[in-house]
Amino acid sequence: MGILVGKDTKVLVQGITGRDGSFHTEKMVEYGTNIVGGVTPKKAGQEVAGKPVFNTVKDAVAATGANASVIYVPPPFAAGAIIEAVEAGMPFVACITEGVPVSDMVNVWDALKGSETRLLGPNCPGVITPGECKMGIMPGHIHLPGNVGVVSRSGTLTYEVVDQLTRAGIGQSTCVGIGGDPIIGTKFVDVLDLFEKDPHTTTIVMIGEIGGTDEEVAAEFISKNVTKPVVSFIAGSSAPPGQKMGHAGAIVSGGSGKAEDKVEALTKAGVKVAVTPTEIGSMVAGLVPA
Amino acid sequence: MNLHEYQGREIFAAYDIPVLRAEVASTPDEVREIAARIGGTVVVKAQVHAGGRGKAGGVKLAENPDQAAEVAKAIFKLKIKGWPVKKVMVAEASEIASEAYFGITLDREARRNVVICSAAGGIDIEEVAAKTPDKIVRHLVNPSTGLTDAEALDIAKRVYSDEKTAQQAAVILSKLAKIAKEKDTSLIEINPLIVDETGKVIALDAKVVIDDNGLFRQPELEKLRDPDSETKWERMAREKGLSYVKLDGDVGCVVNGAGLAMATMDLIKYYGGNPANFLDIGGSSSPGKVLTAMQIILADKNVKSIVFNIFGGITRCDDVARGIVDAVKKGKIEHPIVVRLTGTNEEEGRKILADSDVKVTPAVTMDEVVQQGIRLALQNKIAAAS
């Protein structure tokens, strides 16, 4: 059990015949994810990892009853793929694609309003409920079923933290990568709210980074709405101002977005903020009920 | 990607936003010729990707062509926030009755573009926003309708009390919104937007930043990239799909993923070292990418050791290991290298390194790889000094 995805999630892969799409479809199937099919325009009738390919999301949903979609479509077509899923009434969509134009995401967000769809990403590793459903690109074997909810803007830094937890024998309820872009569908507060309400999550780990004010907004939310203990780390305290650090969203500009401000806001909200990325595991170990 | 003022001005002109006569020059002689062509008083402006040009002495008035060449000579010698001045723009000077600020950028919280205007222009808009927020007009742009003419006029009227001025400014604002939409800008800004002595509204400056993710569909803008705005190594990194930022320390870093790369730098600082760079080799890493990464890092002569912190997901540890062996052999690299390989195919990766005759120090944890990297950088430095 966990949030967003579980053993009842029937996953559709958009862009299933592409290089990344086909590779990760096999990995997800290996992990035990219930992949029900995929979509690539004009490729209906083919199979990938033994799963049927459809021309449109609508066709795929009608044939398979898919209730979640993961997108590996290249950047020029990613926004279109998200909107197609929204129009087909898909309840949950995770967009892995990196490099989607920001103006496309403004239009996507407009299309999402008033719809039934929750979007995760883009430019994210996806989401995994260990032992049940892996929907994305994270290495499955480092995860362990358990009760710690992990939410992060980063991909590999999340793996590092999850690995520390698993090595310490601490399992995870669900790990959510929300993505590093300026515009993303699901933010820290959305996931924090889900973890707070999830009976299987006892402790929350939140990994932030420099840029934007989402961590400050999350701190405000935590102080008002979250009763479960939260451990956090903010990456990028050593980054020079004005420089983009890989993620399009990770930039300190005009005095906002600094690591120290985020740390201060979180500390004030009662969050235990790790000084180094390598002490997160042991900090969580001290909080998890035996 | 940042555009220079003269490039932004050309885009403004192409969309019929009123701008002053101007040309771009690379030498004082060219400046003299342009000033003579324009006639009268001109302003010579350094074309660099940095704010505060005026304060740094990069913007000067000149009353005649000879004086223009003279001030240009001084401007060409400047370094503004580290950027050498390679080009200047020579523009017709104008009488200024008032200065305003008009810009459009992304509001991350609202997930929409926001129009920001202020009657207090010509100065740092962030300062205006912090000190006198009531002087700022903000309007979120609805993506399904775009900025309508009525909205543009309403915004302009909140900046200008004079009806005729507001109408001119509204037309300019509509055009800015059109450019923002058609050119994938993440920031488009006129500061100052002036009213001259005849009552005409003119864009006196142009700041345009293009969303890097939108560049694939803006090939004509990609051509405007200033080769001097990045070093050879930064260009090499960008072309090979690596994210690289040079810093001033001595511990070189090769990491997969931006978050882990930042966290690695943070940890180096925490343990008293100094990172030489930020480098994210990205998701699918071929051995070739690792070779490029090492070449880029070793071009920096400050680097005394190299740390590899790899958490394999899509990135395969065996690919990275092959890349390291290749690079060390081909590049005859003598720098101490510490490698932590974990995640996808970690066993294979470690075996490749152990079986090769390439000398690298293995590390298991992130703490260990960072501490070893700092120690080896220090040792290398001491050895070089003695």
XYZ file of C-alpha atoms in Angstrom:
676
model
C 0.000 0.000 0.000
C 1.017 3.591 -0.439
C -0.061 6.569 -2.515
C -0.713 7.264 -6.216
C 0.063 3.736 -7.465
C -0.340 0.214 -6.095
C -1.165 -3.333 -7.099
C -4.480 -2.246 -8.660
C -2.802 0.234 -11.002
C -3.123 -0.762 -14.664
C -0.365 1.074 -16.469
C -0.298 2.233 -20.066
C 3.047 3.276 -21.641
C 2.879 6.211 -24.079
C 5.821 6.048 -26.453
C 6.211 2.303 -25.814
C 7.992 1.516 -29.105
C 10.736 4.128 -28.614
C 14.230 3.356 -27.307
C 13.547 4.516 -23.734
C 9.922 3.424 -23.751
C 10.614 -0.175 -24.759
C 13.641 -0.537 -22.438
C 11.761 0.698 -19.394
C 8.616 -1.232 -20.263
C 10.658 -4.413 -19.910
C 12.126 -3.207 -16.601
C 8.670 -2.330 -15.257
C 7.252 -5.698 -16.316
C 10.222 -7.445 -14.660
C 9.501 -5.572 -11.450
C 5.934 -6.813 -11.464
C 4.119 -3.655 -12.569
C 0.809 -4.453 -14.229
C 1.561 -3.017 -17.673
C -1.575 -3.451 -19.780
C -0.345 -1.982 -23.063
C 1.198 0.942 -24.840
C 0.531 3.691 -27.336
C 2.468 4.800 -30.398
C 0.585 6.454 -33.283
C 0.318 4.220 -36.376
C 1.857 1.215 -34.609
C -1.321 -0.552 -33.455
C -1.037 -4.328 -33.645
C 2.620 -4.518 -32.621
C 3.756 -5.855 -29.252
C 6.429 -4.709 -26.800
C 7.451 -7.044 -23.929
C 4.380 -9.059 -24.845
C 2.078 -6.068 -24.356
C -0.278 -4.794 -27.093
C 0.378 -1.453 -28.815
C -2.517 0.886 -29.693
C -2.757 3.980 -31.907
C -4.412 6.222 -29.342
C -4.845 6.456 -25.580
C -8.604 6.286 -26.084
C -8.342 2.958 -27.944
C -5.960 1.595 -25.301
C -8.209 2.571 -22.388
C -11.253 1.036 -24.102
C -9.397 -2.231 -24.683
C -7.462 -2.567 -21.409
C -9.139 -0.456 -18.717
C -5.815 1.315 -18.025
C -6.073 3.770 -15.109
C -2.570 5.292 -15.236
C -0.167 6.299 -17.966
C 3.593 6.797 -18.067
C 5.035 8.934 -20.871
C 8.417 8.387 -22.621
C 7.593 10.512 -25.688
C 10.345 12.872 -27.014
C 10.121 16.568 -25.946
C 8.451 17.990 -29.082
C 5.490 15.616 -28.649
C 5.351 15.220 -24.857
C 2.798 17.984 -24.190
C 0.531 16.539 -26.883
C 0.825 13.104 -25.287
C -0.154 14.471 -21.858
C -3.145 16.323 -23.311
C -4.238 13.183 -25.177
C -4.217 11.270 -21.876
C -6.164 14.071 -20.159
C -8.780 14.050 -22.924
C -9.109 10.272 -22.607
C -9.966 10.789 -18.924
C -6.811 9.096 -17.574
C -6.808 9.577 -13.760
C -3.015 9.580 -13.301
C -0.236 10.499 -15.746
C 3.523 10.484 -15.087
C 5.648 12.274 -17.708
C 9.291 11.144 -17.615
C 10.401 13.212 -20.646
C 13.157 15.752 -20.028
C 13.315 18.976 -22.059
C 9.639 19.862 -22.556
C 9.312 23.561 -23.509
C 7.966 25.654 -20.641
C 5.300 27.285 -22.817
C 3.982 23.815 -23.694
C 3.657 23.071 -19.986
C 1.684 26.316 -19.481
C -0.820 24.985 -22.029
C -0.824 21.525 -20.418
C -1.581 23.021 -17.020
C -4.484 24.933 -18.597
C -5.818 21.679 -20.078
C -5.487 19.917 -16.709
C -7.711 22.432 -14.952
C -11.166 21.055 -14.366
C -10.085 17.609 -15.601
C -9.951 14.385 -13.600
C -6.245 13.913 -14.276
C -3.336 14.238 -11.866
C -0.004 14.863 -13.617
C 3.398 13.923 -12.194
C 6.433 15.569 -13.839
C 7.648 16.224 -16.471
C 11.412 15.609 -16.191
C 10.968 13.188 -13.301
C 11.917 9.579 -12.448
C 8.264 8.623 -11.826
C 6.732 6.886 -8.810
C 7.166 3.518 -7.107
C 5.224 1.731 -4.417
C 7.808 -0.949 -3.542
C 6.740 -4.510 -4.180
C 3.591 -3.396 -6.018
C 4.047 -0.941 -8.851
C 7.057 0.761 -10.428
C 5.998 3.442 -12.896
C 9.104 5.199 -14.181
C 12.854 4.770 -14.569
C 14.148 4.229 -11.022
C 16.185 1.069 -10.291
C 13.610 -1.211 -8.673
C 15.967 -3.389 -6.621
C 17.102 -0.645 -4.220
C 13.572 -0.265 -2.826
C 12.032 -2.099 0.115
C 8.331 -2.140 1.107
C 7.725 -0.214 4.329
C 6.345 2.949 5.872
C 8.552 5.900 4.903
C 7.162 8.183 2.205
C 9.821 9.821 0.008
C 9.208 12.879 -2.186
C 11.921 14.585 -4.203
C 12.705 17.010 -7.034
C 15.752 14.984 -8.013
C 16.182 11.533 -9.554
C 19.535 10.041 -8.612
C 19.694 11.872 -5.269
C 16.441 10.095 -4.424
C 18.067 6.761 -5.278
C 20.933 7.653 -2.944
C 18.515 8.374 -0.096
C 16.332 5.315 -0.767
C 19.463 3.167 -0.846
C 20.532 4.521 2.557
C 17.078 3.703 3.956
C 16.974 0.191 2.508
C 20.511 -0.606 3.741
C 19.370 0.489 7.208
C 16.425 -1.916 6.903
C 13.894 0.907 6.568
C 11.268 0.321 3.888
C 9.314 2.870 1.848
C 5.540 3.265 1.387
C 5.887 5.174 -1.882
C 8.719 7.181 -3.492
C 7.627 10.080 -5.678
C 9.919 12.067 -7.987
C 8.098 15.320 -8.763
C 10.684 16.557 -11.278
C 13.101 19.438 -11.637
C 11.340 21.712 -14.152
C 9.927 25.184 -13.490
C 6.388 23.943 -14.220
C 5.381 20.556 -12.822
C 1.986 18.953 -12.342
C 2.320 17.666 -8.780
C 4.171 19.694 -6.168
C 5.597 18.928 -2.739
C 2.398 20.051 -0.978
C 0.227 17.693 -3.041
C 2.391 14.689 -2.140
C 2.768 15.754 1.508
C -1.019 15.909 1.755
C -1.320 12.378 0.319
C 1.348 10.999 2.693
C -0.303 12.673 5.682
C -3.613 10.976 4.804
C -2.040 7.602 3.940
C -2.392 5.195 6.890
C 0.667 3.189 5.760
C 3.052 6.135 5.831
C 4.474 6.948 9.262
C 7.435 9.175 8.352
C 8.139 11.493 5.427
C 11.417 12.337 3.658
C 11.414 15.430 1.450
C 14.391 16.165 -0.819
C 14.453 19.690 -2.211
C 16.942 21.770 -4.112
C 17.753 25.411 -4.873
C 15.443 27.462 -7.123
C 11.834 28.545 -6.848
C 9.915 28.677 -3.581
C 8.216 25.277 -3.483
C 10.140 24.187 -0.377
C 9.059 27.352 1.468
C 5.454 26.709 0.432
C 5.863 23.108 1.618
C 7.234 24.327 4.977
C 4.143 26.480 5.466
C 1.929 23.509 4.570
C 3.789 21.180 6.937
C 3.461 23.528 9.895
C -0.297 23.694 9.389
C -1.269 20.277 8.056
C 1.335 17.579 8.615
C 1.446 15.697 11.928
C 3.895 12.990 10.804
C 7.634 13.586 11.312
C 9.391 15.020 8.257
C 13.124 14.767 7.450
C 14.503 16.969 4.685
C 17.620 17.837 2.721
C 18.129 20.764 0.316
C 20.702 20.232 -2.436
C 22.700 23.109 -3.890
C 23.946 25.110 -0.895
C 27.345 25.311 -2.642
C 25.965 26.467 -6.010
C 26.966 29.929 -7.268
C 24.048 32.372 -7.801
C 22.683 32.991 -11.307
C 23.943 29.689 -12.740
C 21.603 26.979 -13.892
C 22.570 23.709 -12.207
C 21.410 21.066 -14.675
C 17.728 21.176 -13.786
C 16.021 24.077 -15.498
C 14.364 24.922 -12.212
C 17.555 24.824 -10.151
C 18.747 28.385 -10.358
C 19.131 31.006 -7.682
C 18.004 34.370 -9.036
C 17.299 37.779 -7.603
C 17.886 36.677 -4.026
C 15.175 33.997 -4.029
C 15.554 30.244 -4.292
C 18.544 30.040 -1.925
C 19.260 26.832 0.012
C 19.660 28.660 3.333
C 16.192 30.266 3.088
C 14.629 26.883 2.401
C 16.477 25.261 5.300
C 15.367 28.053 7.609
C 11.711 27.845 6.544
C 11.674 24.048 6.975
C 13.436 24.164 10.351
C 10.873 26.699 11.572
C 8.107 24.341 10.478
C 9.544 21.631 12.741
C 11.202 19.657 9.951
C 14.502 17.937 10.776
C 16.841 19.167 8.059
C 19.937 17.087 7.311
C 23.188 19.010 6.938
C 24.682 16.404 4.608
C 22.947 14.172 2.070
C 24.555 11.110 3.649
C 23.013 11.441 7.116
C 19.394 11.281 5.943
C 19.175 7.495 6.419
C 20.399 7.585 10.017
C 18.162 10.568 10.839
C 15.120 8.667 9.594
C 16.260 5.563 11.482
C 15.998 7.570 14.688
C 12.360 8.469 13.953
C 10.819 5.283 12.605
C 8.902 3.291 15.198
C 10.520 -0.111 15.710
C 19.843 31.258 -23.721
C 20.399 34.998 -23.289
C 20.217 37.290 -26.305
C 22.205 40.507 -26.508
C 20.401 43.841 -26.484
C 21.073 44.421 -30.200
C 19.625 40.991 -31.037
C 16.537 41.642 -28.903
C 16.186 45.057 -30.512
C 16.141 43.434 -33.961
C 13.335 41.114 -32.875
C 11.423 44.112 -31.463
C 11.903 45.967 -34.754
C 10.677 42.951 -36.728
C 7.467 43.019 -34.648
C 7.109 46.809 -35.199
C 7.847 47.807 -31.635
C 9.237 51.371 -31.854
C 13.005 51.349 -31.278
C 15.702 53.934 -31.874
C 18.109 53.802 -34.814
C 21.075 51.671 -33.877
C 23.838 49.501 -35.264
C 26.319 47.103 -33.731
C 30.115 47.512 -33.916
C 33.227 45.534 -32.971
C 35.880 48.272 -33.252
C 36.145 52.000 -32.377
C 36.476 52.781 -36.100
C 33.193 51.085 -36.858
C 31.665 53.042 -33.971
C 32.893 56.302 -35.545
C 31.328 55.414 -38.919
C 28.009 54.432 -37.352
C 27.901 57.573 -35.218
C 28.494 59.665 -38.334
C 25.690 57.858 -40.169
C 23.253 58.355 -37.303
C 24.324 61.963 -36.694
C 23.965 64.042 -33.538
C 24.415 62.663 -30.046
C 24.673 58.875 -29.769
C 24.842 56.407 -26.922
C 27.445 53.618 -26.972
C 26.362 50.514 -25.045
C 28.458 47.444 -24.190
C 26.844 44.183 -25.394
C 27.483 41.685 -22.617
C 25.278 39.170 -20.793
C 25.316 41.068 -17.520
C 23.135 43.596 -15.753
C 24.447 46.838 -14.289
C 26.241 47.847 -17.503
C 25.685 51.550 -16.808
C 27.207 51.396 -13.337
C 30.222 49.511 -14.717
C 30.901 52.290 -17.232
C 29.602 50.291 -20.192
C 27.063 52.881 -21.377
C 28.303 56.320 -22.506
C 26.924 59.300 -24.399
C 28.963 60.886 -27.202
C 28.256 64.184 -28.973
C 30.154 63.471 -32.194
C 31.722 60.563 -34.112
C 35.258 61.096 -32.746
C 34.008 61.189 -29.178
C 31.962 58.042 -29.875
C 35.098 56.237 -31.049
C 36.927 57.445 -27.953
C 34.323 56.244 -25.431
C 34.039 52.976 -27.379
C 37.774 52.452 -27.014
C 37.400 52.630 -23.236
C 34.320 50.382 -23.235
C 36.099 47.711 -25.307
C 38.730 47.521 -22.561
C 36.160 46.778 -19.853
C 35.326 43.488 -18.241
C 31.774 43.656 -16.917
C 31.103 41.032 -14.241
C 33.825 38.938 -15.839
C 32.594 39.357 -19.416
C 34.953 41.053 -21.885
C 33.212 43.545 -24.181
C 33.487 42.296 -27.769
C 30.629 44.285 -29.273
C 28.942 47.610 -28.640
C 25.660 48.993 -29.887
C 25.674 52.572 -31.144
C 22.216 54.100 -30.870
C 20.598 57.421 -31.535
C 20.187 59.340 -28.259
C 16.760 60.472 -27.197
C 15.207 63.060 -24.913
C 13.504 61.193 -22.126
C 10.309 62.550 -20.559
C 9.530 59.413 -18.525
C 10.811 55.863 -17.999
C 8.686 52.764 -17.337
C 9.268 49.009 -17.054
C 7.382 46.419 -19.159
C 8.162 42.714 -19.009
C 6.702 39.222 -19.365
C 8.087 36.206 -17.537
C 6.966 32.908 -16.008
C 5.097 32.830 -12.709
C 6.073 29.367 -11.455
C 3.471 29.375 -8.708
C 0.578 30.242 -11.062
C 2.088 28.130 -13.881
C 1.342 30.963 -16.300
C 3.151 33.874 -17.885
C 2.842 37.099 -15.944
C 2.956 40.645 -17.296
C 4.879 42.943 -14.968
C 4.765 46.698 -15.508
C 5.766 49.715 -13.503
C 5.819 53.472 -13.995
C 9.135 53.360 -12.124
C 11.440 52.173 -14.909
C 15.094 52.550 -15.757
C 16.172 50.959 -12.481
C 16.372 47.464 -11.066
C 12.801 46.147 -11.141
C 13.475 43.640 -8.351
C 14.392 46.563 -6.125
C 11.162 48.361 -7.027
C 9.193 45.187 -6.296
C 10.873 44.781 -2.903
C 10.688 48.426 -1.761
C 7.500 49.732 -3.356
C 5.351 46.769 -4.420
C 2.356 49.087 -4.951
C 4.174 50.589 -7.954
C 4.083 47.215 -9.733
C 1.219 46.109 -11.963
C 0.911 42.327 -12.382
C -1.364 40.429 -14.730
C -1.461 36.660 -15.346
C -1.878 35.722 -19.006
C -4.591 33.172 -19.745
C -2.940 30.713 -22.166
C -6.168 29.857 -23.995
C -6.956 33.478 -24.933
C -3.484 34.993 -24.795
C -3.166 38.617 -23.667
C -6.216 40.347 -25.162
C -6.077 43.919 -26.517
C -8.536 45.020 -23.829
C -6.324 43.558 -21.089
C -3.229 45.188 -22.580
C -4.963 48.576 -22.626
C -6.210 48.140 -19.087
C -2.672 47.341 -17.879
C -1.171 50.273 -19.800
C -3.733 52.641 -18.293
C -2.646 51.613 -14.821
C 0.890 52.719 -15.733
C 0.141 55.857 -17.759
C -2.559 58.402 -16.901
C -2.358 59.948 -20.386
C -4.751 58.151 -22.739
C -2.617 58.503 -25.904
C 0.496 57.238 -24.134
C -1.449 54.302 -22.698
C -2.719 53.353 -26.141
C 0.800 53.271 -27.603
C 2.084 51.258 -24.641
C -0.814 48.787 -24.956
C 0.112 48.056 -28.584
C 3.735 47.471 -27.523
C 2.625 45.177 -24.691
C 0.469 43.103 -27.063
C 3.488 42.687 -29.316
C 5.676 41.636 -26.420
C 3.108 38.950 -25.593
C 3.145 37.835 -29.237
C 6.946 37.539 -29.220
C 6.849 35.647 -25.908
C 4.456 33.101 -27.395
C 6.104 32.728 -30.801
C 9.761 32.746 -29.678
C 9.614 30.612 -26.504
C 10.963 33.387 -24.279
C 11.324 32.775 -20.577
C 11.880 36.516 -20.060
C 11.201 39.463 -22.340
C 11.735 42.893 -20.903
C 11.886 46.566 -21.868
C 13.647 48.633 -19.230
C 13.218 51.472 -19.796
C 10.221 51.966 -22.023
C 10.419 55.710 -22.539
C 8.151 58.538 -23.568
C 10.208 61.035 -25.577
C 9.736 64.795 -25.745
C 7.232 64.420 -28.612
C 5.069 61.999 -26.629
C 6.174 58.890 -28.561
C 6.609 55.624 -26.627
C 9.892 53.859 -27.499
C 11.719 50.739 -26.296
C 15.144 51.951 -25.209
C 16.467 48.558 -24.149
C 15.707 44.929 -24.974
C 16.307 41.945 -22.752
C 15.282 38.581 -24.163
C 15.982 35.152 -22.631
C 14.968 32.070 -24.605
C 13.779 28.877 -22.868
C 16.536 26.345 -23.631
C 13.916 23.609 -23.946
C 12.233 25.591 -26.736
C 15.382 26.077 -28.825
C 14.823 22.911 -30.885
C 11.936 24.709 -32.638
C 13.681 28.104 -32.852
C 16.566 27.373 -35.229
C 16.870 31.040 -36.251
C 17.404 31.996 -32.597
C 19.959 29.227 -32.024
C 22.031 30.980 -34.718
C 22.160 34.088 -32.486
C 24.104 32.241 -29.791
C 27.183 34.287 -28.945
C 30.262 32.043 -29.241
C 32.009 34.273 -26.668
C 29.275 33.707 -24.081
C 30.616 30.247 -23.277
C 34.069 28.736 -23.087
C 35.209 26.068 -25.504
C 34.641 23.530 -22.733
C 31.160 24.736 -21.888
C 30.278 24.513 -25.583
C 31.720 21.005 -25.811
C 29.662 19.950 -22.778
C 26.452 21.421 -24.204
C 26.958 19.780 -27.595
C 27.535 16.372 -25.962
C 24.491 16.704 -23.715
C 26.376 17.227 -20.429
C 25.507 19.950 -17.931
C 28.702 21.663 -16.839
C 29.379 24.693 -14.686
C 32.965 25.620 -13.872
C 33.687 26.561 -10.264
C 36.929 27.626 -8.635
C 37.915 24.621 -6.502
C 40.335 21.725 -7.096
C 38.183 18.593 -6.725
C 36.731 17.684 -10.130
C 33.323 15.954 -10.044
C 31.619 13.589 -12.474
C 28.107 12.687 -11.335
C 24.915 11.400 -12.943
C 21.850 13.486 -12.212
C 21.630 17.169 -11.290
C 20.416 16.700 -7.714
C 23.129 14.177 -6.847
C 25.721 16.395 -8.578
C 24.732 19.364 -6.414
C 24.657 17.187 -3.296
C 28.177 15.935 -4.136
C 29.444 19.526 -4.370
C 27.695 20.347 -1.094
C 29.365 17.379 0.609
C 32.818 18.350 -0.715
C 32.351 21.790 0.847
C 31.053 20.248 4.064
C 34.232 18.189 4.457
C 36.396 21.260 3.887
C 37.201 20.766 0.195
C 36.402 22.872 -2.821
C 34.538 21.522 -5.890
C 36.082 22.453 -9.253
C 32.839 22.053 -11.151
C 29.249 20.915 -11.434
C 28.971 18.146 -14.003
C 25.957 15.969 -14.744
C 26.666 13.287 -17.348
C 22.921 12.800 -17.787
C 20.803 9.695 -18.033
C 21.976 7.242 -20.665
C 25.737 7.450 -20.368
C 27.887 6.004 -23.104
C 31.602 5.456 -22.422
C 32.204 8.342 -24.880
C 30.367 10.776 -22.615
C 32.681 9.872 -19.733
C 35.710 10.571 -21.925
C 34.319 13.992 -22.861
C 33.548 14.737 -19.218
C 37.156 13.955 -18.199
C 38.582 16.084 -21.024
C 36.441 19.031 -19.939
C 37.359 18.703 -16.290
C 41.079 18.303 -16.928
C 41.147 21.388 -19.146
C 40.825 23.229 -15.841
C 44.379 23.401 -14.499
C 43.171 23.927 -10.922
C 41.858 20.363 -10.775
C 43.969 18.099 -8.546
C 41.728 15.025 -8.222
C 38.612 13.615 -9.834
C 35.635 12.170 -7.994
C 33.130 9.881 -9.742
C 29.851 9.576 -7.870
C 27.564 7.378 -9.951
C 24.199 6.003 -8.890
C 23.124 3.822 -11.782
C 19.509 3.937 -12.854
C 19.312 4.428 -16.596
C 23.036 5.081 -16.340
C 24.884 1.777 -16.297
C 27.920 1.451 -14.040
C 29.732 -0.816 -16.530
C 29.439 1.896 -19.208
C 30.927 4.451 -16.847
C 33.757 2.069 -15.859
C 34.611 1.430 -19.525
C 34.609 5.190 -20.104
C 37.017 5.744 -17.207
C 39.462 3.061 -18.415
C 39.297 4.427 -21.976
C 39.773 8.028 -20.930
C 42.707 7.323 -18.621
C 44.495 5.305 -21.311
C 43.798 7.672 -24.210
C 44.294 10.876 -22.275
C 47.324 9.623 -20.303
C 45.641 11.008 -17.218
C 47.807 11.095 -14.130
C 45.383 12.793 -11.767
C 44.232 10.689 -8.810
C 40.727 9.323 -9.461
C 38.263 8.062 -6.862
C 35.290 6.074 -8.117
C 32.055 5.121 -6.455
C 29.828 2.959 -8.626
C 26.507 1.833 -7.241
C 23.150 0.815 -8.737
C 22.589 -0.745 -12.170
C 25.428 -3.165 -13.126
C 27.657 -2.061 -10.220
C 29.385 -5.462 -9.943
C 30.335 -5.464 -13.635
C 31.544 -1.877 -13.370
C 33.761 -2.531 -10.355
C 35.190 -5.630 -12.017
C 36.104 -3.711 -15.172
C 38.047 -1.207 -13.069
C 39.715 -3.876 -10.915
C 40.763 -5.967 -13.940
C 42.210 -3.013 -15.832
C 45.736 -1.686 -15.280
C 44.257 1.747 -14.701
C 44.883 3.056 -11.215
C 41.757 4.274 -9.496
C 40.781 4.351 -5.837
C 37.481 2.573 -5.243
C 34.956 3.919 -2.742
C 31.708 2.400 -1.525
C 29.747 5.255 0.024
C 29.210 8.874 -0.972
C 30.978 10.064 2.197
C 33.968 7.923 1.343
C 34.306 9.016 -2.291
C 34.140 12.674 -1.322
C 36.609 12.419 1.577
C 39.088 10.455 -0.546
C 38.740 12.994 -3.364
C 39.585 15.874 -1.027
C 42.514 13.985 0.534
C 44.013 13.077 -2.846
C 43.632 16.642 -4.152
C 45.535 17.892 -1.127
C 48.273 15.255 -1.511
C 48.626 16.052 -5.191
C 48.944 19.753 -4.391
C 51.607 19.157 -1.753
C 53.525 16.850 -4.099
C 53.416 19.499 -6.843
C 54.675 22.179 -4.469
C 57.623 20.185 -3.110
